[in-house]
PDB file of C-alpha atoms in Angstrom:
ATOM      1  CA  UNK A  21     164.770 -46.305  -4.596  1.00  0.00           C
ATOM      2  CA  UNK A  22     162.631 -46.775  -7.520  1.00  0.00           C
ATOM      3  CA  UNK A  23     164.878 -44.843  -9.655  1.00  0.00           C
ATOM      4  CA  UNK A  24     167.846 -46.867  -8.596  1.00  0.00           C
ATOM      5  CA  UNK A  25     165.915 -50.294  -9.405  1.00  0.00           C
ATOM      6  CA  UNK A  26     164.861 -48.898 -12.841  1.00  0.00           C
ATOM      7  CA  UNK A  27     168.720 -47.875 -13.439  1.00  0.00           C
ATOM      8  CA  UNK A  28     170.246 -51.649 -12.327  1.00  0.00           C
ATOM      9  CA  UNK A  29     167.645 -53.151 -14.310  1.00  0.00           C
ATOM     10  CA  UNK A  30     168.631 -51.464 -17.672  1.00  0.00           C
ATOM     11  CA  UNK A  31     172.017 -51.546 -17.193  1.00  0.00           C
ATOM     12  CA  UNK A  32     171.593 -56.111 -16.106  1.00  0.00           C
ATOM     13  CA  UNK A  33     169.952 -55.922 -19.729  1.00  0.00           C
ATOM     14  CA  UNK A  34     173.159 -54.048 -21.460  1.00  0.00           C
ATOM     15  CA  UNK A  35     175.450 -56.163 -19.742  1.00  0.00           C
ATOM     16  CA  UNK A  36     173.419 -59.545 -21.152  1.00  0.00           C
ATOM     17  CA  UNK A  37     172.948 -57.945 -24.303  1.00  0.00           C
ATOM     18  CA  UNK A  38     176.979 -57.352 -24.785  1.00  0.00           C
ATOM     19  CA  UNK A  39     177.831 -60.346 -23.058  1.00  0.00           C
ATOM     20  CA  UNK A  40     175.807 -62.424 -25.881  1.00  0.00           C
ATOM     21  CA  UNK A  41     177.674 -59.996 -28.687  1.00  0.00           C
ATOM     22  CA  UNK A  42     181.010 -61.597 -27.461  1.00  0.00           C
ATOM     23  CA  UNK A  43     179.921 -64.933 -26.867  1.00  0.00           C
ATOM     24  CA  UNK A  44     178.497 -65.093 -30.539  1.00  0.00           C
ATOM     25  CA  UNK A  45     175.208 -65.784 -29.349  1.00  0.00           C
ATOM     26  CA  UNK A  46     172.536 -63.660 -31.537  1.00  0.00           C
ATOM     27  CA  UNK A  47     171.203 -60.868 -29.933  1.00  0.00           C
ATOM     28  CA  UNK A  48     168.305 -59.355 -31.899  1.00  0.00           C
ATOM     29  CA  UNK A  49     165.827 -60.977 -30.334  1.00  0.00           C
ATOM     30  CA  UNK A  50     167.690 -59.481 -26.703  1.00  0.00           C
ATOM     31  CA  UNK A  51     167.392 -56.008 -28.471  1.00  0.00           C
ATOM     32  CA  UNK A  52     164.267 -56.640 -29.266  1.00  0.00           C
ATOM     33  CA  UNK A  53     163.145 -57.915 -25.985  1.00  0.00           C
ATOM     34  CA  UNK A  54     165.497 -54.968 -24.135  1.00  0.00           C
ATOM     35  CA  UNK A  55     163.589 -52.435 -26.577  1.00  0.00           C
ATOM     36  CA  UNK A  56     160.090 -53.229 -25.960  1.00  0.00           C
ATOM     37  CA  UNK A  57     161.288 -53.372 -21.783  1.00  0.00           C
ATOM     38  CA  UNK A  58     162.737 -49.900 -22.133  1.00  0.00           C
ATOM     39  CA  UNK A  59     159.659 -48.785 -23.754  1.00  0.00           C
ATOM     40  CA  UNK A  60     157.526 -49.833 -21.504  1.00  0.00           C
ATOM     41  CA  UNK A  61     159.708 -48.698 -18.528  1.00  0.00           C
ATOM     42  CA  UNK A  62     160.385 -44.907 -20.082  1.00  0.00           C
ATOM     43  CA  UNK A  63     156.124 -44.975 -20.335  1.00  0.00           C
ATOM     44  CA  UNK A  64     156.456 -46.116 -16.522  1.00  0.00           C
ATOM     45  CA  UNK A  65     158.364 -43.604 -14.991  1.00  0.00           C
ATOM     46  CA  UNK A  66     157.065 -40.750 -17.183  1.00  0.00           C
ATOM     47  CA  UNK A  67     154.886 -38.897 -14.819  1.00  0.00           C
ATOM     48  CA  UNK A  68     157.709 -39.853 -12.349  1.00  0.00           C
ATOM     49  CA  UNK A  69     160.101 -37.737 -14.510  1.00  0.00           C
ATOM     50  CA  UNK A  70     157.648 -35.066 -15.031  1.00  0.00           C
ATOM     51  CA  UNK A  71     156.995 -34.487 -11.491  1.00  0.00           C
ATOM     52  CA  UNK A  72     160.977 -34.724 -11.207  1.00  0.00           C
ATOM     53  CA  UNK A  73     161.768 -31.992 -13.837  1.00  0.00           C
ATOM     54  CA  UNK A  74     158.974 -30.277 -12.778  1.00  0.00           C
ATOM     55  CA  UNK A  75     160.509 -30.263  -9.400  1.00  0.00           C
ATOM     56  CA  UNK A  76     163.804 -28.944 -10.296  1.00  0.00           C
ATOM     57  CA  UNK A  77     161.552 -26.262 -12.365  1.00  0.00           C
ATOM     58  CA  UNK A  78     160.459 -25.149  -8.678  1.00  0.00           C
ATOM     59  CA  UNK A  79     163.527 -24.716  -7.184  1.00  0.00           C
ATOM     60  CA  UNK A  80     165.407 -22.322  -9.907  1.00  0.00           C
ATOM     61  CA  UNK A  81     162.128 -20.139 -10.395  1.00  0.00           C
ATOM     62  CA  UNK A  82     160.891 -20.044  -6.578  1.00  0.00           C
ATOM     63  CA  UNK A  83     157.122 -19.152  -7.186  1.00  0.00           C
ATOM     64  CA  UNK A  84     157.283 -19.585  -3.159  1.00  0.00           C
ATOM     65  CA  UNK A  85     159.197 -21.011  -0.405  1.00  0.00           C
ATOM     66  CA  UNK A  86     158.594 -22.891   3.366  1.00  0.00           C
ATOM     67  CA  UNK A  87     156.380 -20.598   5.192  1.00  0.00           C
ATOM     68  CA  UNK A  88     154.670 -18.795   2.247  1.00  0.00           C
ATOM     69  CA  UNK A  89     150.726 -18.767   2.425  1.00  0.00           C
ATOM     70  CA  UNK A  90     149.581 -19.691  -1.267  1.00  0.00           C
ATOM     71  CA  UNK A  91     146.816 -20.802  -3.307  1.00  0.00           C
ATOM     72  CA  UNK A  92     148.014 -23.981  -5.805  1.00  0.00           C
ATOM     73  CA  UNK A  93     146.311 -26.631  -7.992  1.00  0.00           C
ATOM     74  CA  UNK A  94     142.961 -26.226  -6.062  1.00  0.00           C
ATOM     75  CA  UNK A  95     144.295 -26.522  -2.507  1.00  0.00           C
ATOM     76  CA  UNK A  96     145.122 -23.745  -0.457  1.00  0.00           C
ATOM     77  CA  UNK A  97     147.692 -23.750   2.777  1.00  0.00           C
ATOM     78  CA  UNK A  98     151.423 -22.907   4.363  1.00  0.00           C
ATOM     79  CA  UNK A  99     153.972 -24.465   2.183  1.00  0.00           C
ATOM     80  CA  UNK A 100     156.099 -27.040   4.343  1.00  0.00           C
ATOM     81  CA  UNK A 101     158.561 -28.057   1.952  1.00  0.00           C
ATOM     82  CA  UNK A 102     159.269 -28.340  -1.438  1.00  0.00           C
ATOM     83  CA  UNK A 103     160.458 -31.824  -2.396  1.00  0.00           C
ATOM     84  CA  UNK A 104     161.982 -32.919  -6.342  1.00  0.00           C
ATOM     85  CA  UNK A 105     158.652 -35.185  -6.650  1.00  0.00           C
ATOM     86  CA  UNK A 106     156.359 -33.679  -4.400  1.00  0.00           C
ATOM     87  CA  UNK A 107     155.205 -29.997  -2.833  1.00  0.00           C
ATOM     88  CA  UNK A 108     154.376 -30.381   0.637  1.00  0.00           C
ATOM     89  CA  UNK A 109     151.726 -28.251   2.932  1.00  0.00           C
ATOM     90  CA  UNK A 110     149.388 -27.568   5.735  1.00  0.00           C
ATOM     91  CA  UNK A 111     145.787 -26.569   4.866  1.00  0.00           C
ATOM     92  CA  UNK A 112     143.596 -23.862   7.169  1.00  0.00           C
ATOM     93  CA  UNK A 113     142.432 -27.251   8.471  1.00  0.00           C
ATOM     94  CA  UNK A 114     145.441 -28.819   8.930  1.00  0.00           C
ATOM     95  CA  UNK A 115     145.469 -31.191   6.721  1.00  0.00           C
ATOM     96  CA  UNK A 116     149.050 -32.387   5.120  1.00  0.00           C
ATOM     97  CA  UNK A 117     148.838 -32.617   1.682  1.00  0.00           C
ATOM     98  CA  UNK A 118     151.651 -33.610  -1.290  1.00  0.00           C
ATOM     99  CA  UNK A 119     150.927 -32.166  -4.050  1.00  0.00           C
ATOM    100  CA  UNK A 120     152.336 -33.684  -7.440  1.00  0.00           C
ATOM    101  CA  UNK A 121     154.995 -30.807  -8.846  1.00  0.00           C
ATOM    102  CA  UNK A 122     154.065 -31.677 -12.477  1.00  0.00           C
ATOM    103  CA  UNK A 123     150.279 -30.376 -10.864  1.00  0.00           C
ATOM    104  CA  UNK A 124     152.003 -27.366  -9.527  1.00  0.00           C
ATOM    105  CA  UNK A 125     153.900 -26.182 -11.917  1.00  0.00           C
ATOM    106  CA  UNK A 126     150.386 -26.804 -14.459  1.00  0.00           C
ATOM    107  CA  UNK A 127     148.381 -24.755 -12.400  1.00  0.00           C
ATOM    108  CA  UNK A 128     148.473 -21.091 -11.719  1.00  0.00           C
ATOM    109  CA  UNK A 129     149.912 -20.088  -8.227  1.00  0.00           C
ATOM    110  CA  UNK A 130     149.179 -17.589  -5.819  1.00  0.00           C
ATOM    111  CA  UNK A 131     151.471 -16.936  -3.574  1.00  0.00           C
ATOM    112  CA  UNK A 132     149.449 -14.211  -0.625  1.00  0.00           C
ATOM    113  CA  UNK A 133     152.781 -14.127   1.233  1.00  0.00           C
ATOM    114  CA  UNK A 134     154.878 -12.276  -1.398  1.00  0.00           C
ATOM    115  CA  UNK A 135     154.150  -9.209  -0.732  1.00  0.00           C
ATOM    116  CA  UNK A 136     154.775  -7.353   2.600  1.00  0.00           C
ATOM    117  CA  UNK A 137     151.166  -5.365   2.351  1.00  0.00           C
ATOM    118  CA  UNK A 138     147.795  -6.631   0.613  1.00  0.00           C
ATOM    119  CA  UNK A 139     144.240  -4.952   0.215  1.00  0.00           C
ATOM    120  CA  UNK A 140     141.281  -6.056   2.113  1.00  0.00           C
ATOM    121  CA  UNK A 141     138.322  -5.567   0.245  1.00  0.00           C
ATOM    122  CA  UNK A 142     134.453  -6.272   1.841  1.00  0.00           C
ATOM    123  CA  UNK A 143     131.033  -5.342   0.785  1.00  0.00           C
ATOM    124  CA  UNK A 144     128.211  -4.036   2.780  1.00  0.00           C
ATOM    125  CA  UNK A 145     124.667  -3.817   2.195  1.00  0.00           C
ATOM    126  CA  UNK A 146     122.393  -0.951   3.347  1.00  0.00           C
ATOM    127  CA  UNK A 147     118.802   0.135   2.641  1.00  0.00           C
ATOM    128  CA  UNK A 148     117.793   2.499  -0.186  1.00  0.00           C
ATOM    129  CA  UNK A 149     116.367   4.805   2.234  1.00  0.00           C
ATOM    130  CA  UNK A 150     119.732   5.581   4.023  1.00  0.00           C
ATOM    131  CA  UNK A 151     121.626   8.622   2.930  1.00  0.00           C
ATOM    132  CA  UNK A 152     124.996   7.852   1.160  1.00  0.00           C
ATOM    133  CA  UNK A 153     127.063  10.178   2.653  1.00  0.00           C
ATOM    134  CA  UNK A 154     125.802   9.135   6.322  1.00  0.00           C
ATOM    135  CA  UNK A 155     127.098   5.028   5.142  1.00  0.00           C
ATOM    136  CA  UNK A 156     130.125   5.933   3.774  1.00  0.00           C
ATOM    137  CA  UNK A 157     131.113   7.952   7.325  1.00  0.00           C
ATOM    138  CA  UNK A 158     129.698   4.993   9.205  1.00  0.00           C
ATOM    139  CA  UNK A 159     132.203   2.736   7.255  1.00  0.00           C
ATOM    140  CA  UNK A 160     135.231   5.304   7.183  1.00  0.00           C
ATOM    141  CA  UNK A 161     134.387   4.988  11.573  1.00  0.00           C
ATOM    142  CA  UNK A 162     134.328   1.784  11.354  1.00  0.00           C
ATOM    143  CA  UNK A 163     138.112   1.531   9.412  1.00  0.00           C
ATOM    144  CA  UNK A 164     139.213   5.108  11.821  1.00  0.00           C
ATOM    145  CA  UNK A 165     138.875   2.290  15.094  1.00  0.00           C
ATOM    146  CA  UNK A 166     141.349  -0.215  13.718  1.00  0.00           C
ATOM    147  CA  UNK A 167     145.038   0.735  14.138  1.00  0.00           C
ATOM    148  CA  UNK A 168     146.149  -1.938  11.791  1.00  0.00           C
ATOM    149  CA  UNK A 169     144.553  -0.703   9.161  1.00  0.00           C
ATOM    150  CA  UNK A 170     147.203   1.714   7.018  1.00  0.00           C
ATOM    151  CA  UNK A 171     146.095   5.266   6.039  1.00  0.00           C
ATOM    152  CA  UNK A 172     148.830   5.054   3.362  1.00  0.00           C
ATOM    153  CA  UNK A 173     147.272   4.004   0.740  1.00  0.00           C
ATOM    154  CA  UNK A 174     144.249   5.542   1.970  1.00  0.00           C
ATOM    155  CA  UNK A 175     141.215   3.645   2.659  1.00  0.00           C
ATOM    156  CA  UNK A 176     138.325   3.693   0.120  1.00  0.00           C
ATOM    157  CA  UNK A 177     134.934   3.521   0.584  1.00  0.00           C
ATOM    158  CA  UNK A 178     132.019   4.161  -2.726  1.00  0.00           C
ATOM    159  CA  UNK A 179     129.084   3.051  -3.659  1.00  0.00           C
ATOM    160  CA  UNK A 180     129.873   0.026  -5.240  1.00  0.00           C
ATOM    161  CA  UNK A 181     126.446  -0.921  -6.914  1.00  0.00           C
ATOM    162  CA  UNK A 182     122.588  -0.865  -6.739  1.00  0.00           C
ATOM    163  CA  UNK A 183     120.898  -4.583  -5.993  1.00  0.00           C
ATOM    164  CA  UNK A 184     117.435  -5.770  -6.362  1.00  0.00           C
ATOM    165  CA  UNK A 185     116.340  -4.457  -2.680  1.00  0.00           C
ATOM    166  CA  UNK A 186     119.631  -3.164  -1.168  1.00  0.00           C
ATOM    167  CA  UNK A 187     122.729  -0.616  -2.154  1.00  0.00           C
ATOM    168  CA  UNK A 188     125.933  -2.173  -2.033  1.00  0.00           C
ATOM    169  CA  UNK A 189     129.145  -0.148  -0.031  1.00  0.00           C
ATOM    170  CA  UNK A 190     132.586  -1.342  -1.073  1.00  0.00           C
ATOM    171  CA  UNK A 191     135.476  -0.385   1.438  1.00  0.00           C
ATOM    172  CA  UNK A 192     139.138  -1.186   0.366  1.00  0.00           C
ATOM    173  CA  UNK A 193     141.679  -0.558   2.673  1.00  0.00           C
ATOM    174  CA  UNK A 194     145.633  -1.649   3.096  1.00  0.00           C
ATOM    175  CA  UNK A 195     146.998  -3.567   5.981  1.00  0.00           C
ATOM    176  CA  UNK A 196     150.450  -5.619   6.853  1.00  0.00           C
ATOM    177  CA  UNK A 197     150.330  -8.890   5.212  1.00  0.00           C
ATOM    178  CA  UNK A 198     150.217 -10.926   8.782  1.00  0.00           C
ATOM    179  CA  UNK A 199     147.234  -9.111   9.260  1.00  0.00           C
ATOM    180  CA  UNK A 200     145.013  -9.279   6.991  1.00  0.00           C
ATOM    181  CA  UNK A 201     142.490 -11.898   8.557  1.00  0.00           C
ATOM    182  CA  UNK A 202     142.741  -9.603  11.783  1.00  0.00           C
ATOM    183  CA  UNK A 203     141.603  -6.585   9.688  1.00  0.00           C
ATOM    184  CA  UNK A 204     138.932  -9.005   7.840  1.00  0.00           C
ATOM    185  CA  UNK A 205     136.917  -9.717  10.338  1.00  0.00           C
ATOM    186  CA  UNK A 206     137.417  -6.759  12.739  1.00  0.00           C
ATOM    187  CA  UNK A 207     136.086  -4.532  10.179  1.00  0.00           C
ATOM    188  CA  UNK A 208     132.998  -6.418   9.565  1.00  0.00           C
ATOM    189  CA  UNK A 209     132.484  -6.166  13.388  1.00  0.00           C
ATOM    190  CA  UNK A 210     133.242  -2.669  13.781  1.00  0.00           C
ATOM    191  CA  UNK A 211     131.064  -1.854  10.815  1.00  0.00           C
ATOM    192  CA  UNK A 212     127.926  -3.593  12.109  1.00  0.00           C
ATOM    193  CA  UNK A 213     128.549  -1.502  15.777  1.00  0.00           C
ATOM    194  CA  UNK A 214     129.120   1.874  13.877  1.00  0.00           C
ATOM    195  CA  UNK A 215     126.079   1.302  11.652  1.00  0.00           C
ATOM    196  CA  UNK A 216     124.153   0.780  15.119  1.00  0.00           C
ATOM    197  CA  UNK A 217     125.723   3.905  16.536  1.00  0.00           C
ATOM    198  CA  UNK A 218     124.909   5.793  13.341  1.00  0.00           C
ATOM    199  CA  UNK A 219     121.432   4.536  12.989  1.00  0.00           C
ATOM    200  CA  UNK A 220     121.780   2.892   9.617  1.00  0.00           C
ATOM    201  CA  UNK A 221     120.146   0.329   9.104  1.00  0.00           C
ATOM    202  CA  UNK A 222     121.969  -2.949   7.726  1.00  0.00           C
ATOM    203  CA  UNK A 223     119.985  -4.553   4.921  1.00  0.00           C
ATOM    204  CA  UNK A 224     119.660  -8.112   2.838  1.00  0.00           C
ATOM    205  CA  UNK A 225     118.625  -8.922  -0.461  1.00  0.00           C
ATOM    206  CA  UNK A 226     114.505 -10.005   0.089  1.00  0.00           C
ATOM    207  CA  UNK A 227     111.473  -9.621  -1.555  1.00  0.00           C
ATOM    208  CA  UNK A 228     108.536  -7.066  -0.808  1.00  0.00           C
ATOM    209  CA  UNK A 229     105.020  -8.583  -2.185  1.00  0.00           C
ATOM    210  CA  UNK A 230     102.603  -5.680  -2.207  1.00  0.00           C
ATOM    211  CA  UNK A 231      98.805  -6.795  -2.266  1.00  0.00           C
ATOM    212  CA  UNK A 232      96.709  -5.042  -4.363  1.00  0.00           C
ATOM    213  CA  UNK A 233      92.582  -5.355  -3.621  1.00  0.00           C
ATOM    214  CA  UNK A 234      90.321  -5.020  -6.779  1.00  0.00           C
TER     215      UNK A 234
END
């Protein structure tokens, strides 16, 4: 609609402007005028036609489609459409949300959906006093219990660093894309259970004050 009012408008000013030619009437002040009106139009509609080209930018490439999962100009949800001025989607919260395309095509996209498998990676923290070997079998027990976990790749579990007052376990493993927030938070329940079984004790980051008498 807007683009249709913009286009009559010009072309009313064209039609006065050429009528006046004919009619002998002067018309440098009417270019003038038309000029400074076209000017200020074109500054008008310019993040109109940026969002437009920008648009048509999104539909050759397809960084993503309806239904993808992605991460975009600081908003993450399910794409719902994708529109020639706007990029429609849900949020985790359910939030609609239009997103300008000249933001999306600005910002760097991550699209979680493109790929059929993705890596779950989580961290856990256990005392300096357990054995490493015995918290890397907890963990691997902990993955072994979850049939939606793949063994191809194979899961990975190290030591993944040493903290101020706990050692820091990273497991990696692979899983279908639909389930990766299954395998998420599955594994961090299975983990805590098998570290019970196991008798390792989970740890956190604190601070030991030793008093020393003089």
């Amino acid at each position: 609609r807007f683009l249709r009012t913009a286009i009559k408008v010009v072309l009313w000013a064209l039609s006065i402007v050429i009528i006046a030619g004919v009619l002998g009437i002067p018309t440098g002040s009417l270019v003038a005028v038309v000029s400074v009106a076209g000017l200020a139009l074109s500054l008008a509609v310019q993040n109109i036609m940026s969002n437009l080209f920008s648009g048509i930018t999104l539909l050759i490439t397809k960084p993503f489609a309806a239904g993808d999962f992605v991460e975009v100009a600081g908003k993450t949800g399910t794409i719902k459409s994708v529109g020639l001025f706007y990029t429609e989607m849900d949020t985790l919260d359910n939030i609609a949300v239009s997103i300008p395309n000249g933001d999306v095509t600005a910002s760097t996209i991550n699209n979680y959906s493109h790929e059929p498998l993705r890596r779950v990676d989580q961290y856990f923290c256990a005392s300096y006093e357990e054995d490493t070997e015995k918290v890397k079998a907890a963990i691997l027990e902990a993955i072994g219990e979850d049939e939606k976990i793949l063994q191809d790749p194979a899961p990975f579990v190290r030591l993944f660093s040493y903290e101020g007052s706990v050692v820091k376990y990273v497991s990696r493993v692979w899983c279908k894309n639909a389930d990766y927030w299954d395998v998420y938070f599955d594994l961090n329940e299975n983990v805590r259970e098998c570290f019970a079984k196991n008798g390792v004790a989970m740890s956190y980051e604190h601070v030991n004050v030793h008093m020393i008498e003089k």
